[in-house]
PDB file of C-alpha atoms in Angstrom:
ATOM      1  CA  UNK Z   1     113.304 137.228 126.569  1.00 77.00           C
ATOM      2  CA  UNK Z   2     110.651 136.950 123.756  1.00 81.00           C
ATOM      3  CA  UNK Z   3     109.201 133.514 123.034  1.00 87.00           C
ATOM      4  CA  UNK Z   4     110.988 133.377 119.619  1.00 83.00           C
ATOM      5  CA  UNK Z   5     114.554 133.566 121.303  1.00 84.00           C
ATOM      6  CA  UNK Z   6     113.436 131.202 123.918  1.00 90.00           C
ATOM      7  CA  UNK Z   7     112.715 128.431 121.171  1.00 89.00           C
ATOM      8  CA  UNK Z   8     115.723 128.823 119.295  1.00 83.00           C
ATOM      9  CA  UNK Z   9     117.774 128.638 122.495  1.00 87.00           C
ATOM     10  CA  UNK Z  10     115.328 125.072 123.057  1.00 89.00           C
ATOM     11  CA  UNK Z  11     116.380 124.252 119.421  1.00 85.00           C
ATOM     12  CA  UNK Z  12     120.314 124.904 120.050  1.00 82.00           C
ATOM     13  CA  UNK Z  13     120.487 122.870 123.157  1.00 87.00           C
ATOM     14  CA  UNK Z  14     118.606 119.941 121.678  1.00 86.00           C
ATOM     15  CA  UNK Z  15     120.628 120.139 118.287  1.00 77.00           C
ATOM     16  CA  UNK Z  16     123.780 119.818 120.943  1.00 79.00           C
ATOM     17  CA  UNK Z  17     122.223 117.749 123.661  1.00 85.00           C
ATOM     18  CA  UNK Z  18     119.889 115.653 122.052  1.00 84.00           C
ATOM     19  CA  UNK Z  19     117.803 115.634 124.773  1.00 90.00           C
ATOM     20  CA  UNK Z  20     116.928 118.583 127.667  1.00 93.00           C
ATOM     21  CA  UNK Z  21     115.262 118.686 130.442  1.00 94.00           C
ATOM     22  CA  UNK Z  22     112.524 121.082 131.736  1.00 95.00           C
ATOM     23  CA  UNK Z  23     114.127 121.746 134.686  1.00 94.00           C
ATOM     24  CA  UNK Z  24     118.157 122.648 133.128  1.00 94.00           C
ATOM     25  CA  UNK Z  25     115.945 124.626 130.582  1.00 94.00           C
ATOM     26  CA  UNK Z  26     114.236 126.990 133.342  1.00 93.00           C
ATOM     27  CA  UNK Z  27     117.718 127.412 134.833  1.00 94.00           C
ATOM     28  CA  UNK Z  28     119.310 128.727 131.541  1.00 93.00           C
ATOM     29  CA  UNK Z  29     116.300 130.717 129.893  1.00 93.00           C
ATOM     30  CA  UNK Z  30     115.389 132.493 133.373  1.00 92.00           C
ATOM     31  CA  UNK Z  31     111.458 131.434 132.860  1.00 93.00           C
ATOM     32  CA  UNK Z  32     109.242 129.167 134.741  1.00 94.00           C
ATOM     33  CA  UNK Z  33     108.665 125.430 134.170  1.00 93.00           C
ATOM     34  CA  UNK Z  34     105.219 126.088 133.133  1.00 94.00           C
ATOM     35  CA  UNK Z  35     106.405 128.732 130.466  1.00 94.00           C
ATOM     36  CA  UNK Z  36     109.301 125.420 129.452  1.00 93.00           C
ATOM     37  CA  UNK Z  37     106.522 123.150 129.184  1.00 93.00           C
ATOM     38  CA  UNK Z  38     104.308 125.613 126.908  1.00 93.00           C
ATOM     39  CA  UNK Z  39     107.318 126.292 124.823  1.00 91.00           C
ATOM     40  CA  UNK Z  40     107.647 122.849 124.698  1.00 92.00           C
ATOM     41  CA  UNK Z  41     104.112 121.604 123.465  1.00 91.00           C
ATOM     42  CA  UNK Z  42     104.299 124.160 120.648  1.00 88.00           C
ATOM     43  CA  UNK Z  43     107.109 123.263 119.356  1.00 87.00           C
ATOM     44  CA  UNK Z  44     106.062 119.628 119.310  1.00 86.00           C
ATOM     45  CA  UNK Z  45     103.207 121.158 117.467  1.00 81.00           C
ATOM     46  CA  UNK Z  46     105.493 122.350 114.758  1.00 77.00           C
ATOM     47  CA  UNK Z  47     107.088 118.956 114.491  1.00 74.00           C
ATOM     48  CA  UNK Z  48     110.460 120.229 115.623  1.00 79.00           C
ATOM     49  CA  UNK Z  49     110.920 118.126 118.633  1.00 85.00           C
ATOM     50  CA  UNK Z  50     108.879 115.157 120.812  1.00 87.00           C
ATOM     51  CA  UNK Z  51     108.122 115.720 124.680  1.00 91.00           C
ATOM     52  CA  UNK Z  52     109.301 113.181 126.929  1.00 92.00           C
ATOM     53  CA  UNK Z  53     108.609 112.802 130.465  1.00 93.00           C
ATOM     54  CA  UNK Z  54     110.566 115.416 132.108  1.00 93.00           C
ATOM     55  CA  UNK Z  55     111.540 117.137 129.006  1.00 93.00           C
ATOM     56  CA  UNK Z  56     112.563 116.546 125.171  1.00 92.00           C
ATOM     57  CA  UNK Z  57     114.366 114.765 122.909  1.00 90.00           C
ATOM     58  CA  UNK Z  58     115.058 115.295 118.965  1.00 77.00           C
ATOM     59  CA  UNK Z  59     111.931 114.479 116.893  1.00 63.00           C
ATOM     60  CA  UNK Z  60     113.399 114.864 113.115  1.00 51.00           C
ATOM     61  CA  UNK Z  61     117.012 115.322 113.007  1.00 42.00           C
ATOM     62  CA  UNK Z  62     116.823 114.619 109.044  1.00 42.00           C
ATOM     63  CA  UNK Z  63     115.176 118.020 108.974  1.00 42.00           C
ATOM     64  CA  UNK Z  64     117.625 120.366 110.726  1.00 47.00           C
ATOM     65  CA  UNK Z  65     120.165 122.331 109.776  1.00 45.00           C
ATOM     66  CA  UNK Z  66     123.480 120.295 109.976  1.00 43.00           C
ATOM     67  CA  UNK Z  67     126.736 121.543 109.343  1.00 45.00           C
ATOM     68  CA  UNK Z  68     127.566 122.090 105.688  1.00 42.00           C
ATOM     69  CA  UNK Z  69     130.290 119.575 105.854  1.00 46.00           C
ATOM     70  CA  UNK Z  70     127.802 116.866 106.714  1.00 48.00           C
ATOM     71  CA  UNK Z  71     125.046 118.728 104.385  1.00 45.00           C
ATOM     72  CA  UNK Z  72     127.215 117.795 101.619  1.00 46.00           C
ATOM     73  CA  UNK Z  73     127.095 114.208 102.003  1.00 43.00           C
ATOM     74  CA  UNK Z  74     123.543 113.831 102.510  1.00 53.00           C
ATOM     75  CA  UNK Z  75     122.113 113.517  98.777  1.00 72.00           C
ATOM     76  CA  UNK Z  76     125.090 114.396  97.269  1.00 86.00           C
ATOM     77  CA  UNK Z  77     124.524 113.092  93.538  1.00 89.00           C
ATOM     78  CA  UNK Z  78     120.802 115.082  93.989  1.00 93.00           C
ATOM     79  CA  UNK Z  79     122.561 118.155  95.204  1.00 93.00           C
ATOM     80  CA  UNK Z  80     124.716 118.086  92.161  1.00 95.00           C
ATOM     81  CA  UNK Z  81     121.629 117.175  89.834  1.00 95.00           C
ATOM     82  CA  UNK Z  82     119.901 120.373  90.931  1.00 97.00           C
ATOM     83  CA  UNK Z  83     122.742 122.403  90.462  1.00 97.00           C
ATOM     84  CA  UNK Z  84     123.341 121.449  86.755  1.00 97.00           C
ATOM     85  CA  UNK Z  85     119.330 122.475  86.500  1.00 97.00           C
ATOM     86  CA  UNK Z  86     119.964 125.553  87.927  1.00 97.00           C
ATOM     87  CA  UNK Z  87     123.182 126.580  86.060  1.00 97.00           C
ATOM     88  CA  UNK Z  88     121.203 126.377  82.942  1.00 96.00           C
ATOM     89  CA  UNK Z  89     119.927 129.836  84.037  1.00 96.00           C
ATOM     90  CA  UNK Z  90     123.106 131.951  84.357  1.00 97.00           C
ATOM     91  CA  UNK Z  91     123.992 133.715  80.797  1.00 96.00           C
ATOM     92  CA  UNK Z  92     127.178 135.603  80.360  1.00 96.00           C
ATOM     93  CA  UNK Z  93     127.450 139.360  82.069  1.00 96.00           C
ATOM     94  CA  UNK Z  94     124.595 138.847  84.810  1.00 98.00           C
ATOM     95  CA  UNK Z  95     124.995 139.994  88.487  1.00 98.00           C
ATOM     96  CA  UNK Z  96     123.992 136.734  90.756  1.00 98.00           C
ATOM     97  CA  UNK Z  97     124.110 136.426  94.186  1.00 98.00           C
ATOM     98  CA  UNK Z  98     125.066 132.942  95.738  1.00 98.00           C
ATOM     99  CA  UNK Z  99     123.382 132.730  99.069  1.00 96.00           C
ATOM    100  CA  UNK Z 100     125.500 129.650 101.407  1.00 91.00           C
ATOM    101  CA  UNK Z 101     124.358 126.190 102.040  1.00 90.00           C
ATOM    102  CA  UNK Z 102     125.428 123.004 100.360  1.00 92.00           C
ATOM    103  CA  UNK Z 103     123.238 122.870  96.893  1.00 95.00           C
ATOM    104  CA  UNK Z 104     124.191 126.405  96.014  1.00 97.00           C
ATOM    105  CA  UNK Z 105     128.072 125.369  96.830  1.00 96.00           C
ATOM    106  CA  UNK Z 106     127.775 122.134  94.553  1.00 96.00           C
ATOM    107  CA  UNK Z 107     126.505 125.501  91.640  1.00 97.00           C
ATOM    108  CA  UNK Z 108     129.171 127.232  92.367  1.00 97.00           C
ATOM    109  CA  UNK Z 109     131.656 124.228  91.771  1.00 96.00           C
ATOM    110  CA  UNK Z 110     129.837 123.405  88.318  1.00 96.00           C
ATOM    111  CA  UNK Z 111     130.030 127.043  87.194  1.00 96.00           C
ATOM    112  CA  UNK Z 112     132.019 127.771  83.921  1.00 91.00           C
ATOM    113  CA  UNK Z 113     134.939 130.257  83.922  1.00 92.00           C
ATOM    114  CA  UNK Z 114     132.922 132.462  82.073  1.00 91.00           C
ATOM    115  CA  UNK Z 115     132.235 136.602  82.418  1.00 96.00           C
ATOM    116  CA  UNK Z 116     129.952 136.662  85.339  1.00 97.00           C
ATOM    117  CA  UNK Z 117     129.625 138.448  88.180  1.00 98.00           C
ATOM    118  CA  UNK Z 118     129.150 136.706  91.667  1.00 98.00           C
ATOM    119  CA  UNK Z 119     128.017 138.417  95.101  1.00 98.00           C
ATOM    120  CA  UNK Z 120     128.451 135.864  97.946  1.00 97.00           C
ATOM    121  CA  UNK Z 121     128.564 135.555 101.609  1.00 94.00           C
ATOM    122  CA  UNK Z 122     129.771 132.242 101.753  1.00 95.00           C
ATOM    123  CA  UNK Z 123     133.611 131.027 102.896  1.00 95.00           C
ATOM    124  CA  UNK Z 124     133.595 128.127 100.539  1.00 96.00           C
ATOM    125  CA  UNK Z 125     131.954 129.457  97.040  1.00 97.00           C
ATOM    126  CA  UNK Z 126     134.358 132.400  97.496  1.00 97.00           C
ATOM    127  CA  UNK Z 127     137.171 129.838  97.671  1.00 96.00           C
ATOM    128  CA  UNK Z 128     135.284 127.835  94.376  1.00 96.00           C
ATOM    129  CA  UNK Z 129     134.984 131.296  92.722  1.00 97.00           C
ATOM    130  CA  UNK Z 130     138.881 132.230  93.604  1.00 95.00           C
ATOM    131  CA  UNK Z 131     140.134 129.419  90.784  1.00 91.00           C
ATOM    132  CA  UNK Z 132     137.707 131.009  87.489  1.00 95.00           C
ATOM    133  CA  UNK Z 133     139.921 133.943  86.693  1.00 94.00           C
ATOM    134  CA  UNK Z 134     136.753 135.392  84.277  1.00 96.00           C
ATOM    135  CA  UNK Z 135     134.115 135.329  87.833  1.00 97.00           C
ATOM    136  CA  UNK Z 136     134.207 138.773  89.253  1.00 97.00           C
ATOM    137  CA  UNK Z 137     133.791 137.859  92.861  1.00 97.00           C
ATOM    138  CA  UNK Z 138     132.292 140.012  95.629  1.00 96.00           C
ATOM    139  CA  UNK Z 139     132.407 138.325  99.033  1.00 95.00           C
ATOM    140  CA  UNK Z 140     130.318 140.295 101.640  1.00 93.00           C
ATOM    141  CA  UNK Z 141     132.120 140.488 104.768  1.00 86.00           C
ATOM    142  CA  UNK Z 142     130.171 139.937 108.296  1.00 84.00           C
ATOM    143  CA  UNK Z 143     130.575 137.117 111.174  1.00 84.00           C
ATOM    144  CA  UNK Z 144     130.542 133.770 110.955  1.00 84.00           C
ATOM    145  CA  UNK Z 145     127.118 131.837 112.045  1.00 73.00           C
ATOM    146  CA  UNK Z 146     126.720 128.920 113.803  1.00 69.00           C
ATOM    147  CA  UNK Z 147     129.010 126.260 112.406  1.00 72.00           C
ATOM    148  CA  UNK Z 148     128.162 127.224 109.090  1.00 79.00           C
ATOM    149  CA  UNK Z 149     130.513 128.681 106.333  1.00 89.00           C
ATOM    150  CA  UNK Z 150     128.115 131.749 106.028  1.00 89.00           C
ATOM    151  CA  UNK Z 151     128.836 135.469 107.109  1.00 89.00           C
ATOM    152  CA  UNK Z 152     126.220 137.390 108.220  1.00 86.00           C
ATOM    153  CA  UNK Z 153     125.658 140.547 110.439  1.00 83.00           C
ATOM    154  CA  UNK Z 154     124.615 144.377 110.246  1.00 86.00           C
ATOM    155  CA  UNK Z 155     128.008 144.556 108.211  1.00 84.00           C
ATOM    156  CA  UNK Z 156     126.671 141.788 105.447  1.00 85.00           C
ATOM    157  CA  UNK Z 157     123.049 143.557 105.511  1.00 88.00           C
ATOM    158  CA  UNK Z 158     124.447 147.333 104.937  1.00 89.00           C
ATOM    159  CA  UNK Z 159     126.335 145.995 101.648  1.00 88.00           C
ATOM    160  CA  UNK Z 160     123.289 144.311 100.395  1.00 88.00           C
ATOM    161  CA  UNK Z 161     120.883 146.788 100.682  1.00 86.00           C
ATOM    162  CA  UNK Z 162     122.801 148.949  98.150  1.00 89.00           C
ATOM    163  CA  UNK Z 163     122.935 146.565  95.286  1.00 92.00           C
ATOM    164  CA  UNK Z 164     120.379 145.157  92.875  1.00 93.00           C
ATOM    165  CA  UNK Z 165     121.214 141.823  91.094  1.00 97.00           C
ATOM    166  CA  UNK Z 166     119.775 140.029  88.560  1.00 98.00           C
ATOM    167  CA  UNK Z 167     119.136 136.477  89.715  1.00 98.00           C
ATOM    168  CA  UNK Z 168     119.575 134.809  93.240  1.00 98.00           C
ATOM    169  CA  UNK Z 169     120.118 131.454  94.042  1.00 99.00           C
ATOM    170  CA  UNK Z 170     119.553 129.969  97.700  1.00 98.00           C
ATOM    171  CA  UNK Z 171     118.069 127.372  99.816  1.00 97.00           C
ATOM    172  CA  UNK Z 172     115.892 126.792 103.125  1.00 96.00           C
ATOM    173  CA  UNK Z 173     115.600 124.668 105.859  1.00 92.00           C
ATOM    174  CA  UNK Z 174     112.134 123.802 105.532  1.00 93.00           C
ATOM    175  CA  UNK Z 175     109.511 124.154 102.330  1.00 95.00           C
ATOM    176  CA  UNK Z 176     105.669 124.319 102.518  1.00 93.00           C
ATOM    177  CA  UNK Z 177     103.153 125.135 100.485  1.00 92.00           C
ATOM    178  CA  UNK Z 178     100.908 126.096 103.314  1.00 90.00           C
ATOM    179  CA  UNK Z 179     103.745 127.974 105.540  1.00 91.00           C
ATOM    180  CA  UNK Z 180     106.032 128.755 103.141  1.00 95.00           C
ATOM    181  CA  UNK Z 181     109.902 128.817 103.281  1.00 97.00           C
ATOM    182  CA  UNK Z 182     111.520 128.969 106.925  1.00 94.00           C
ATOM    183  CA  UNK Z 183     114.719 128.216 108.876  1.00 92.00           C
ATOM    184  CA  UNK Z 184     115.456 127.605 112.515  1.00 86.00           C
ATOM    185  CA  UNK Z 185     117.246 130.891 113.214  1.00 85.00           C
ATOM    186  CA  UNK Z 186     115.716 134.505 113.571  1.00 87.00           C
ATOM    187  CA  UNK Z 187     119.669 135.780 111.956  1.00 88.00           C
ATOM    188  CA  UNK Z 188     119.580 133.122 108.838  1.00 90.00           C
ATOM    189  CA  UNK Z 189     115.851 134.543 108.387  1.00 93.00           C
ATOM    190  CA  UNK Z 190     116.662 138.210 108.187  1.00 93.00           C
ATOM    191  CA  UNK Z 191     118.866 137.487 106.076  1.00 94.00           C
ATOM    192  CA  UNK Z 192     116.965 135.630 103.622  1.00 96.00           C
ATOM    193  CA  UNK Z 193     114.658 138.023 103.850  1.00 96.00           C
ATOM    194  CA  UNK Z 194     117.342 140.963 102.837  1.00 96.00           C
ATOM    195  CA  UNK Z 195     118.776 138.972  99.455  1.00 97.00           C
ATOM    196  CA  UNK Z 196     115.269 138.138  98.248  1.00 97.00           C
ATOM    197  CA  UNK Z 197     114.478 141.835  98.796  1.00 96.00           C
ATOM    198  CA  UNK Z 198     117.142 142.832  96.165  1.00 96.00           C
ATOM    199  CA  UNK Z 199     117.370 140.368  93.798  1.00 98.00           C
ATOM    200  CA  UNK Z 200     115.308 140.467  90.309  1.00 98.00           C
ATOM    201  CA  UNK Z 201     114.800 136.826  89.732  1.00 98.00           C
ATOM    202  CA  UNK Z 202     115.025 134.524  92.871  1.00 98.00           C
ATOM    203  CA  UNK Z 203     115.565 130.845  92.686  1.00 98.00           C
ATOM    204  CA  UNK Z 204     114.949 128.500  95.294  1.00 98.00           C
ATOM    205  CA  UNK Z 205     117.613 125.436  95.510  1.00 98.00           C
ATOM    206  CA  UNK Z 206     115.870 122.051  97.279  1.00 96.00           C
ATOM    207  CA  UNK Z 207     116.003 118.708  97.255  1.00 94.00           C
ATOM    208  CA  UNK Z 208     112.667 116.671  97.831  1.00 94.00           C
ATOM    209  CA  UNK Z 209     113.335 115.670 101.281  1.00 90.00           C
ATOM    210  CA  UNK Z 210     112.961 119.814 102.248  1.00 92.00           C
ATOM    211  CA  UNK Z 211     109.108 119.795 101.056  1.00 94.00           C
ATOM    212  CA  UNK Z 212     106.417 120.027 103.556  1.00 89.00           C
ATOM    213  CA  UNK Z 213     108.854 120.842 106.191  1.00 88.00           C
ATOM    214  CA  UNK Z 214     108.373 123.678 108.436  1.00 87.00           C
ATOM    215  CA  UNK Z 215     111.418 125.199 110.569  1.00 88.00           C
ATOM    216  CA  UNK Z 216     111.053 127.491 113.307  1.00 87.00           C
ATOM    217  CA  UNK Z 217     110.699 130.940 111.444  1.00 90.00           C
ATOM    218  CA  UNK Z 218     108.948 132.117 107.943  1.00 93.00           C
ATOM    219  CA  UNK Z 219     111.044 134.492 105.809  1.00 97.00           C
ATOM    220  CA  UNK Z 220     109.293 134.126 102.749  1.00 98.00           C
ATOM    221  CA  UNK Z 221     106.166 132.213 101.050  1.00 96.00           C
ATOM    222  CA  UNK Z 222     106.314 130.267  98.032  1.00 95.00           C
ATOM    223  CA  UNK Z 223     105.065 133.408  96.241  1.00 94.00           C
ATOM    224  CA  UNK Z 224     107.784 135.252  96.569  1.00 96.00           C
ATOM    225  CA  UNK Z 225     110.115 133.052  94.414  1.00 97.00           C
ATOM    226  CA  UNK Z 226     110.340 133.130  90.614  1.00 96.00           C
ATOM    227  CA  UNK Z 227     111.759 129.370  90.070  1.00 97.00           C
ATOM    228  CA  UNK Z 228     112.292 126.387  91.804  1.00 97.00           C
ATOM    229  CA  UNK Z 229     114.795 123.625  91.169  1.00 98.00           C
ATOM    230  CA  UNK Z 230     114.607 120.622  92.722  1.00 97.00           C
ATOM    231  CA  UNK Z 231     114.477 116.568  91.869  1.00 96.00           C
ATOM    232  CA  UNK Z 232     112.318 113.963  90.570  1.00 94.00           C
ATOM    233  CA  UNK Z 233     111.801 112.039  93.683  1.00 94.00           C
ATOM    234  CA  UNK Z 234     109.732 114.857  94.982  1.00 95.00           C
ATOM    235  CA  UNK Z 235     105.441 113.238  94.839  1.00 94.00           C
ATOM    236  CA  UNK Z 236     103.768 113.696  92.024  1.00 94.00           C
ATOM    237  CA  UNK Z 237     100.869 115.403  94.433  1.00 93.00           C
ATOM    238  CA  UNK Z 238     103.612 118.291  95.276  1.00 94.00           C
ATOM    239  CA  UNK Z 239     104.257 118.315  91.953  1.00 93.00           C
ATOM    240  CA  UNK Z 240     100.931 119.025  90.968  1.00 91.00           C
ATOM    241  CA  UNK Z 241     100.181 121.709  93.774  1.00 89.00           C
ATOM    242  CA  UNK Z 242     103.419 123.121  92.496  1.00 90.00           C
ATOM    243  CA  UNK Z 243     102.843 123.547  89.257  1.00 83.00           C
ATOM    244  CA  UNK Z 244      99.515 124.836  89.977  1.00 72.00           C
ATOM    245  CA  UNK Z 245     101.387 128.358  91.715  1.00 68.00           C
ATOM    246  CA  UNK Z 246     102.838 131.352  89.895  1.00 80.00           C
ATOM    247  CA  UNK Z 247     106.491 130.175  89.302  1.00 87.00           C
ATOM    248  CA  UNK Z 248     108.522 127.952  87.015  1.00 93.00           C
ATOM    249  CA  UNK Z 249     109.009 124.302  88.765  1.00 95.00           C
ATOM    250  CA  UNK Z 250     112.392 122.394  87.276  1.00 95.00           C
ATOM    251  CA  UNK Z 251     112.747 118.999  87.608  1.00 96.00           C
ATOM    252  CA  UNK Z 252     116.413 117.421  88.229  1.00 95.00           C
ATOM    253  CA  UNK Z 253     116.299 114.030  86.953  1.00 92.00           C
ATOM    254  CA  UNK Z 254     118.069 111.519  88.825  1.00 86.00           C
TER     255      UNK Z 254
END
């Protein structure tokens, strides 16, 4: 097993444990203690979890990637406050492509019944989309991840690469302007890595509490992203850095 699937096995059993031991870890990954306890120590490094005596416990819950259903109550007036920013830059006839995760569902909610078309992957914007009888609505078909609404999969991937749209919209787990944009899992990466890949103009969804966070795996640095939306309680010394880079910053007021 590579060291990459070893962490986000660590990652899974803390995110449904709480807390693990070295020991119950050794038993279930098929490694040594000693490899546990380096695993361990460099993920501490990352900030993703604190060692204990014995073994781990959760070291930033705020930061992970929750369910949707509880994503959506966390910030929920910012979520919305970034999507009414962002829907400022769909026009009328454009191809977009509406990546899952909480933010981009709150755009999909405020989106007029207008000509557009809309490539998802997501269970619950395709249900938004279903109501606005002028949305053409692609849904790309795959399996279900984690407890998220997303699909994903070789099937997902192989429908993607064919297409070219104009504008993405889509979020991440953790935002740094040293490391980039990253997630916890090696699948949600890929596949962040496939829609940037064919989209024109890519904008990045995230509230201020996702800045100088770093998640287990990089997809994509800040470089690769055209815009970003996100909302005024993010530092004014972020700001600045931002603002110094080669994309448009938008501020949601709120």
């Amino acid at each position: 097993m590579l060291a990459i699937e070893r962490h986000e096995r660590i990652l899974a059993q803390l995110d449904k444990n709480k807390r693990v031991k070295v020991s119950d870890l050794s038993n279930l990954l098929q490694v040594t203690e000693k490899t546990i306890r380096g695993d361990l120590e460099l993920l501490e490094k990352r900030g993703l979890l604190k060692r204990v005596h014995g073994g781990a416990v959760l070291f930033d819950v705020e930061g992970r990637m929750l369910p949707i259903a509880d994503r959506q109550l966390s910030h929920h007036e910012v979520k919305i406050a970034i999507a009414r920013e962002a829907l400022k830059k769909i026009k009328p006839h454009e191809t977009v492509l509406m990546d899952g995760g909480s933010t981009v569902l709150a755009l999909a909610k405020l989106l007029g019944d207008f000509p557009v078309t809309v490539i998802t992957n997501d269970i619950k914007i395709a249900n938004v989309l279903l109501e606005k009888r002028n949305v053409q609505l692609m849904v790309l078909g795959g399996m279900r991840i984690d407890q998220s609404s997303s699909l994903m999969g070789s099937q997902a991937t192989e429908m993607l690469v064919r297409m070219k749209v104009n504008k993405l919209f889509f979020g991440s787990t953790g935002v740094s302007i040293d490391h980039g944009l990253s997630v916890f899992n090696s699948i949600h990466a890929d596949w962040k890595k496939h829609i940037i890949k064919c989209s024109d103009y890519i904008t990045l969804l995230a509230d201020s509490t996702k800045f100088e966070k770093v998640a287990l795996i990089q997809f994509a640095l800040l470089e690769d992203v055209d815009a970003i939306v996100t909302d005024s309680s993010l530092s004014n010394e972020i700001q600045r850095k931002l603002e110094n880079d080669q994309f448009q910053l938008h501020i949601a007021q709120i």
